[in-house]
Coordinates of C-alpha atoms (C1' of nucleotides) in Angstrom, one line a residue:
Chain A
M268 CA 0.0 0.0 0.0
A269 CA 1.6 3.2 -1.2
R270 CA 2.1 6.0 1.3
T271 CA 2.0 9.7 0.2
A272 CA 4.5 12.1 1.5
G273 CA 2.3 13.5 4.2
Q274 CA 1.2 10.2 5.7
R275 CA 4.0 8.8 7.9
S276 CA 3.1 6.0 10.1
T277 CA 5.3 7.4 12.9
Q278 CA 4.1 10.9 12.7
R279 CA 1.2 12.2 14.7
L280 CA -1.7 13.7 12.9
T281 CA -1.2 17.0 14.6
N282 CA 1.9 19.0 13.5
S283 CA 3.2 19.2 17.1
V284 CA 6.5 17.3 17.3
R285 CA 7.9 16.2 20.6
W286 CA 11.6 17.1 19.9
L287 CA 14.3 15.8 22.1
N288 CA 15.4 18.0 25.0
H289 CA 19.1 18.6 25.6
R290 CA 19.6 15.7 27.9
E291 CA 17.7 13.3 25.7
E292 CA 19.6 14.4 22.6
A293 CA 23.0 14.0 24.4
A294 CA 22.0 10.5 25.6
W295 CA 20.8 9.5 22.2
R296 CA 23.9 10.8 20.4
A297 CA 26.3 9.1 22.8
F298 CA 24.4 5.9 22.5
A299 CA 24.1 6.0 18.8
L300 CA 27.8 6.8 18.4
A301 CA 28.8 4.0 20.8
M302 CA 26.7 1.5 18.8
A303 CA 28.3 2.6 15.5
K304 CA 31.9 2.5 16.8
L305 CA 31.4 -0.7 18.7
R306 CA 30.2 -2.4 15.6
D307 CA 33.0 -0.9 13.4
T308 CA 35.7 -1.9 15.9
L309 CA 34.4 -5.5 16.3
E310 CA 34.2 -5.8 12.5
S311 CA 37.8 -4.6 12.0
Q312 CA 39.2 -6.9 14.7
L313 CA 37.5 -9.9 13.1
E314 CA 38.4 -8.9 9.6
R315 CA 42.0 -8.2 10.5
D316 CA 42.7 -11.2 12.7
A317 CA 40.4 -13.9 11.3
D318 CA 39.3 -12.7 7.8
L319 CA 35.7 -12.9 8.9
S320 CA 32.9 -10.3 9.0
F321 CA 30.8 -10.0 12.2
I322 CA 27.9 -11.9 10.6
E323 CA 30.2 -14.6 9.2
Y324 CA 31.7 -15.2 12.7
H325 CA 28.2 -15.4 14.2
S326 CA 27.1 -17.8 11.5
L327 CA 29.9 -20.2 12.6
A328 CA 29.2 -19.5 16.3
R329 CA 25.4 -20.1 16.1
L330 CA 25.9 -23.4 14.1
S331 CA 28.4 -24.5 16.8
D332 CA 25.8 -23.9 19.5
E333 CA 23.7 -26.8 18.0
P334 CA 24.5 -30.4 19.1
D335 CA 24.8 -31.5 15.4
H336 CA 26.4 -28.2 14.2
T337 CA 23.4 -27.8 11.9
L338 CA 20.6 -25.3 11.3
R339 CA 18.1 -24.7 8.6
M340 CA 18.9 -21.7 6.5
S341 CA 15.8 -19.9 7.7
E342 CA 16.7 -20.6 11.3
L343 CA 20.3 -19.4 10.8
A344 CA 18.9 -16.3 9.2
A345 CA 16.7 -15.7 12.3
V346 CA 19.5 -16.2 14.9
T347 CA 22.0 -14.0 12.9
N348 CA 19.4 -11.3 12.3
A349 CA 20.0 -11.5 8.5
S350 CA 17.6 -11.7 5.6
L351 CA 17.4 -15.1 3.9
S352 CA 18.7 -13.5 0.7
R353 CA 21.7 -12.0 2.5
L354 CA 22.4 -15.3 4.2
S355 CA 22.1 -17.2 1.0
H356 CA 24.8 -15.1 -0.7
L357 CA 26.9 -15.2 2.4
V358 CA 26.7 -19.0 2.9
S359 CA 27.6 -19.4 -0.8
R360 CA 30.8 -17.6 -0.2
M361 CA 31.6 -19.5 3.0
E362 CA 30.8 -22.7 1.2
A363 CA 33.4 -21.8 -1.4
R364 CA 35.9 -21.3 1.5
G365 CA 35.0 -24.7 2.9
L366 CA 33.6 -23.3 6.2
I367 CA 30.0 -24.3 5.8
R368 CA 28.3 -26.7 3.5
R369 CA 24.6 -27.1 2.5
E370 CA 22.3 -30.1 2.0
P371 CA 18.6 -30.3 1.3
D372 CA 16.7 -31.4 4.5
P373 CA 16.0 -35.1 4.0
T374 CA 12.8 -34.9 6.0
D375 CA 11.4 -32.0 3.9
G376 CA 13.1 -30.9 0.7
R377 CA 11.8 -27.4 0.9
F378 CA 14.3 -26.7 3.7
T379 CA 18.1 -26.4 3.2
I380 CA 20.3 -27.4 6.1
A381 CA 23.5 -25.4 6.7
I382 CA 26.3 -27.6 8.2
L383 CA 29.4 -26.4 10.0
T384 CA 32.4 -28.2 8.4
N385 CA 35.5 -29.3 10.4
A386 CA 37.4 -26.5 8.8
G387 CA 34.6 -24.1 9.8
Y388 CA 34.7 -25.3 13.4
T389 CA 38.5 -25.0 13.5
K390 CA 38.2 -21.5 12.1
L391 CA 35.7 -20.6 14.9
L392 CA 38.0 -22.1 17.6
E393 CA 40.9 -20.1 16.2
S394 CA 39.1 -16.8 16.1
A395 CA 36.9 -17.0 19.2
P396 CA 39.6 -16.0 21.7
G397 CA 40.5 -12.8 19.9
H398 CA 36.8 -11.8 19.4
V399 CA 35.9 -12.6 23.0
A400 CA 38.9 -10.7 24.3
T401 CA 37.8 -7.7 22.2
V402 CA 34.2 -7.9 23.5
R403 CA 35.7 -8.0 27.0
A404 CA 38.0 -5.1 26.4
L405 CA 35.3 -2.8 24.9
V406 CA 32.3 -3.7 27.0
I407 CA 32.2 -6.5 29.5
D408 CA 35.2 -5.6 31.6
E409 CA 34.1 -2.0 31.9
F410 CA 31.0 -2.9 33.9
S411 CA 30.2 -4.5 37.2
A412 CA 28.0 -7.6 37.3
A413 CA 25.1 -5.4 38.4
E414 CA 25.7 -2.9 35.7
L415 CA 25.8 -5.6 33.1
Q416 CA 22.4 -6.8 34.3
E417 CA 21.2 -3.2 33.9
L418 CA 22.6 -3.0 30.4
R419 CA 20.8 -6.3 29.6
G420 CA 17.6 -5.0 31.1
F421 CA 17.8 -1.8 29.0
S422 CA 18.5 -3.8 25.9
E423 CA 15.6 -6.1 26.5
R424 CA 13.3 -3.2 27.0
M425 CA 14.4 -1.6 23.7
L426 CA 14.0 -5.0 22.0
A427 CA 10.4 -5.2 23.2
R428 CA 9.6 -1.8 21.8
I429 CA 11.3 -2.6 18.5
E430 CA 9.2 -5.7 18.3
T431 CA 6.0 -3.8 18.9
F432 CA 7.0 -1.0 16.5
T433 CA 8.0 -3.4 13.7
R434 CA 4.8 -5.4 14.1
D435 CA 2.6 -2.5 13.1
Chain B
M178 CA 52.8 -4.3 9.0
A179 CA 51.6 -7.9 8.3
R180 CA 50.5 -10.1 11.2
T181 CA 50.8 -13.8 11.1
A182 CA 47.9 -16.0 12.2
G183 CA 49.2 -16.7 15.6
Q184 CA 49.9 -13.1 16.6
R185 CA 46.7 -11.3 17.6
S186 CA 46.9 -8.0 19.2
T187 CA 43.9 -8.8 21.4
Q188 CA 44.9 -12.2 22.5
R189 CA 47.0 -12.8 25.6
L190 CA 50.3 -14.5 25.3
T191 CA 49.1 -17.3 27.5
N192 CA 46.5 -19.6 26.0
S193 CA 44.1 -19.1 28.8
V194 CA 41.0 -17.4 27.5
R195 CA 38.6 -15.6 29.8
W196 CA 35.3 -16.8 28.3
L197 CA 32.1 -15.0 29.1
N198 CA 30.1 -16.5 31.9
H199 CA 26.3 -17.1 31.4
R200 CA 25.3 -13.7 32.7
E201 CA 27.9 -11.9 30.7
E202 CA 27.0 -13.8 27.6
A203 CA 23.3 -13.1 28.0
A204 CA 23.9 -9.4 28.6
W205 CA 26.2 -9.2 25.5
R206 CA 23.8 -11.1 23.3
A207 CA 20.8 -8.9 24.3
F208 CA 22.8 -5.7 23.8
A209 CA 24.3 -6.8 20.5
L210 CA 20.8 -7.8 19.2
A211 CA 19.3 -4.5 20.4
M212 CA 22.0 -2.6 18.6
A213 CA 21.5 -4.5 15.3
K214 CA 17.7 -4.3 15.4
L215 CA 17.7 -0.6 16.4
R216 CA 19.9 0.3 13.5
D217 CA 17.9 -1.8 11.1
T218 CA 14.6 -0.3 12.3
L219 CA 15.8 3.3 12.1
E220 CA 17.2 2.6 8.6
S221 CA 13.9 1.2 7.3
Q222 CA 11.8 4.0 8.7
L223 CA 14.0 6.6 7.1
E224 CA 14.3 4.7 3.8
R225 CA 10.6 4.1 3.7
D226 CA 9.3 7.5 4.7
A227 CA 12.1 9.8 3.5
D228 CA 14.1 7.8 1.0
L229 CA 17.2 8.5 3.1
S230 CA 19.7 6.2 4.7
F231 CA 20.7 6.8 8.4
I232 CA 24.0 8.4 7.4
E233 CA 22.4 10.5 4.7
Y234 CA 19.9 11.8 7.2
H235 CA 22.7 12.6 9.6
S236 CA 24.7 14.4 7.0
L237 CA 21.8 16.8 6.5
A238 CA 21.3 17.1 10.2
R239 CA 24.9 17.8 11.1
L240 CA 25.1 20.4 8.3
S241 CA 22.0 22.1 9.6
D242 CA 23.6 22.3 13.1
E243 CA 26.1 24.8 11.6
P244 CA 25.1 28.5 11.5
D245 CA 26.1 28.7 7.8
H246 CA 24.8 25.1 7.0
T247 CA 28.3 24.3 6.0
L248 CA 31.1 21.9 6.9
R249 CA 34.4 20.8 5.4
M250 CA 34.2 17.3 4.0
S251 CA 36.7 16.0 6.5
E252 CA 34.7 17.6 9.4
L253 CA 31.4 16.1 8.1
A254 CA 33.1 12.7 7.8
A255 CA 34.2 13.0 11.5
V256 CA 30.8 14.0 12.9
T257 CA 29.0 11.3 10.8
N258 CA 31.5 8.7 11.8
A259 CA 32.2 7.9 8.1
S260 CA 35.4 7.5 6.1
L261 CA 36.3 10.3 3.8
S262 CA 36.0 8.0 0.9
R263 CA 32.5 6.8 1.9
L264 CA 31.4 10.4 2.4
S265 CA 32.8 11.5 -0.9
H266 CA 30.7 8.8 -2.7
L267 CA 27.7 9.6 -0.6
V268 CA 27.8 13.3 -1.1
S269 CA 28.3 12.8 -4.9
R270 CA 24.9 11.0 -4.8
M271 CA 23.3 13.6 -2.6
E272 CA 24.6 16.3 -4.9
A273 CA 23.0 14.6 -7.8
R274 CA 19.7 14.7 -5.9
G275 CA 20.2 18.4 -5.1
L276 CA 20.4 18.0 -1.3
I277 CA 24.0 19.1 -0.8
R278 CA 26.5 20.9 -3.0
R279 CA 30.2 21.3 -2.8
E280 CA 32.7 24.1 -3.3
P281 CA 36.4 24.4 -2.8
D282 CA 37.2 26.3 0.4
P283 CA 38.1 29.9 -0.7
T284 CA 40.6 30.3 2.2
D285 CA 42.5 27.0 1.4
G286 CA 41.9 25.1 -1.8
R287 CA 42.9 21.8 -0.2
F288 CA 39.6 21.7 1.6
T289 CA 36.2 21.1 0.1
I290 CA 33.1 22.7 1.7
A291 CA 29.9 20.7 1.8
I292 CA 26.9 23.0 1.8
L293 CA 23.3 22.2 2.7
T294 CA 21.0 23.4 -0.2
N295 CA 17.5 24.7 0.4
A296 CA 16.1 21.5 -1.0
G297 CA 18.3 19.6 1.4
Y298 CA 17.2 21.7 4.4
T299 CA 13.5 21.2 3.3
K300 CA 14.1 17.5 3.1
L301 CA 15.5 17.5 6.6
L302 CA 12.6 19.5 8.0
E303 CA 10.2 17.0 6.3
S304 CA 11.9 13.9 7.6
A305 CA 12.9 15.0 11.1
P306 CA 9.5 14.6 12.8
G307 CA 9.2 10.9 11.6
H308 CA 12.7 10.1 12.6
V309 CA 12.5 11.8 16.0
A310 CA 9.2 10.1 16.7
T311 CA 10.8 6.7 15.9
V312 CA 13.8 7.4 18.2
R313 CA 11.3 8.3 20.9
A314 CA 9.2 5.2 20.3
L315 CA 12.1 2.8 20.3
V316 CA 14.4 4.3 23.0
I317 CA 13.8 7.6 24.6
D318 CA 10.2 7.2 25.8
E319 CA 11.0 3.8 27.3
F320 CA 13.3 5.3 29.9
S321 CA 13.1 7.8 32.8
A322 CA 15.3 10.8 32.8
A323 CA 17.6 9.1 35.3
E324 CA 17.8 5.9 33.2
L325 CA 18.7 7.9 30.1
Q326 CA 21.5 9.5 32.0
E327 CA 22.7 6.0 32.9
L328 CA 22.5 4.9 29.3
R329 CA 24.5 7.9 28.4
G330 CA 27.1 7.1 31.0
F331 CA 27.3 3.5 29.9
S332 CA 27.8 4.7 26.3
E333 CA 30.5 7.2 27.2
R334 CA 32.4 4.6 29.1
M335 CA 32.3 2.2 26.1
L336 CA 33.3 5.0 23.8
A337 CA 36.3 5.7 26.1
R338 CA 37.4 2.1 25.9
I339 CA 36.9 2.0 22.1
E340 CA 39.1 5.1 21.9
T341 CA 41.9 3.4 23.8
F342 CA 41.5 0.1 22.0
T343 CA 41.6 1.7 18.6
R344 CA 44.6 3.9 19.4
D345 CA 46.8 0.9 19.9
Chain C
dC170 C1' -0.2 -21.9 -4.2
dA171 C1' 2.5 -21.0 -0.1
dA172 C1' 7.0 -21.3 2.2
dG173 C1' 11.8 -21.8 1.9
dA174 C1' 15.6 -20.7 -0.7
dT175 C1' 18.2 -18.9 -4.6
dT176 C1' 19.5 -15.7 -8.2
dG177 C1' 20.7 -11.6 -10.8
dA178 C1' 20.6 -6.6 -11.1
dT179 C1' 21.6 -2.7 -8.7
dC180 C1' 23.2 0.1 -5.1
dT181 C1' 26.5 1.1 -1.4
dG182 C1' 30.9 0.6 1.1
dT183 C1' 35.9 -0.4 1.1
dC184 C1' 40.5 -0.4 -0.3
dA185 C1' 44.2 1.1 -2.7
dA186 C1' 45.7 4.3 -5.9
dT187 C1' 45.6 9.0 -7.7
dC188 C1' 45.0 13.9 -7.9
dT189 C1' 45.3 18.7 -6.0
dT190 C1' 46.8 22.3 -3.2
dC191 C1' 49.7 24.3 0.0
Chain D
dG111 C1' 55.8 15.7 0.4
dA112 C1' 51.8 15.8 3.4
dA113 C1' 46.9 16.5 4.0
dG114 C1' 42.4 16.6 2.0
dA115 C1' 39.6 14.8 -1.3
dT116 C1' 38.3 12.0 -5.2
dT117 C1' 38.2 7.9 -8.1
dG118 C1' 37.7 3.2 -9.9
dA119 C1' 37.7 -1.6 -9.1
dC120 C1' 35.9 -4.9 -6.2
dA121 C1' 33.2 -7.0 -2.3
dG122 C1' 29.0 -7.2 0.0
dA123 C1' 23.8 -6.1 0.8
dT124 C1' 19.2 -5.3 -0.9
dC125 C1' 15.3 -5.9 -3.7
dA126 C1' 12.5 -8.0 -6.8
dA127 C1' 11.9 -11.8 -9.5
dT128 C1' 12.3 -16.8 -9.9
dC129 C1' 12.7 -21.6 -8.7
dT130 C1' 11.4 -25.8 -5.9
dT131 C1' 9.0 -28.7 -2.9
dG132 C1' 5.2 -30.3 -0.6

DNA sequence: CAAGATTGATCTGTCAATCTTC
DNA sequence: GAAGATTGACAGATCAATCTTG
């Protein structure tokens, strides 16, 4: 359903906009900047030390979480927060590198199963220490246990709102 | 300077890795997911309602912060957290759309000045309400003033660590 | 025909030159 | 020659088909 310029789902019908006050704006800018730089820094560390992007690393990691090192493509897409199309291209490349392979699901041919290869598992084991050390250095080690629980709580509250927002 | 596979700047010399415990892992996963979804949601809202990417919106916004609606390319790159190369490509596209234009700095020809056009300013005024409403809906309105200050504090502490980490 | 998955075209970002001005 | 900026080639992501299986 097309939307004309004046009809924005997120805009009130009145023309009164609740702008951010100074404190809100400062908090938002700091948080937005931290998110961007955190992502960039984790990406560079993985790319430099392991020749993996963040999502490639997490594809290996999420597969390794499974007892049989296996997930359907659509499940892997869900847990890595990627579109199926993006994941399909990405797994094609990782398949060419021998890190993941694919097979049709024997129980239902509509599904494709992504399987962590031995080489892929080895790659994960090699790159995990450097990645975890970076996550510690940038985030975890900065905070007390209580603060980390707060950060988790904040994150979950935002996730709940994103869920609601995206549903509409 | 090339780095061999075994030498990772972020890995200790011992082979003891401080893995994340369950709480740390849960906090990190929630936070990482919230960051990814927040970014995706803000990107889609802007793309859908204003035909702007997050960084395109912020290029307009940061230029509009200046009294003369002007910044050097390198300054704009810094405040939008983009590489100069990325920004150069991006501004070329926005220039073609008439939202920004460029001129050599008359005081020193090595610099290029990016200038917000009237059309670019209008575009920003049109898209700001929807974007701000989304930031409110997803983040700001979820938290009390005190919690927002905490979130800001957390973000600034992470930024300080990122700064130190990236410096090395 | 619906859901899962893939594909190809297009767009954007990155990296490594290259160009320009001082 | 160094800093700012641009460029072009390539890698990766998105979007809209398309294909396949049940």
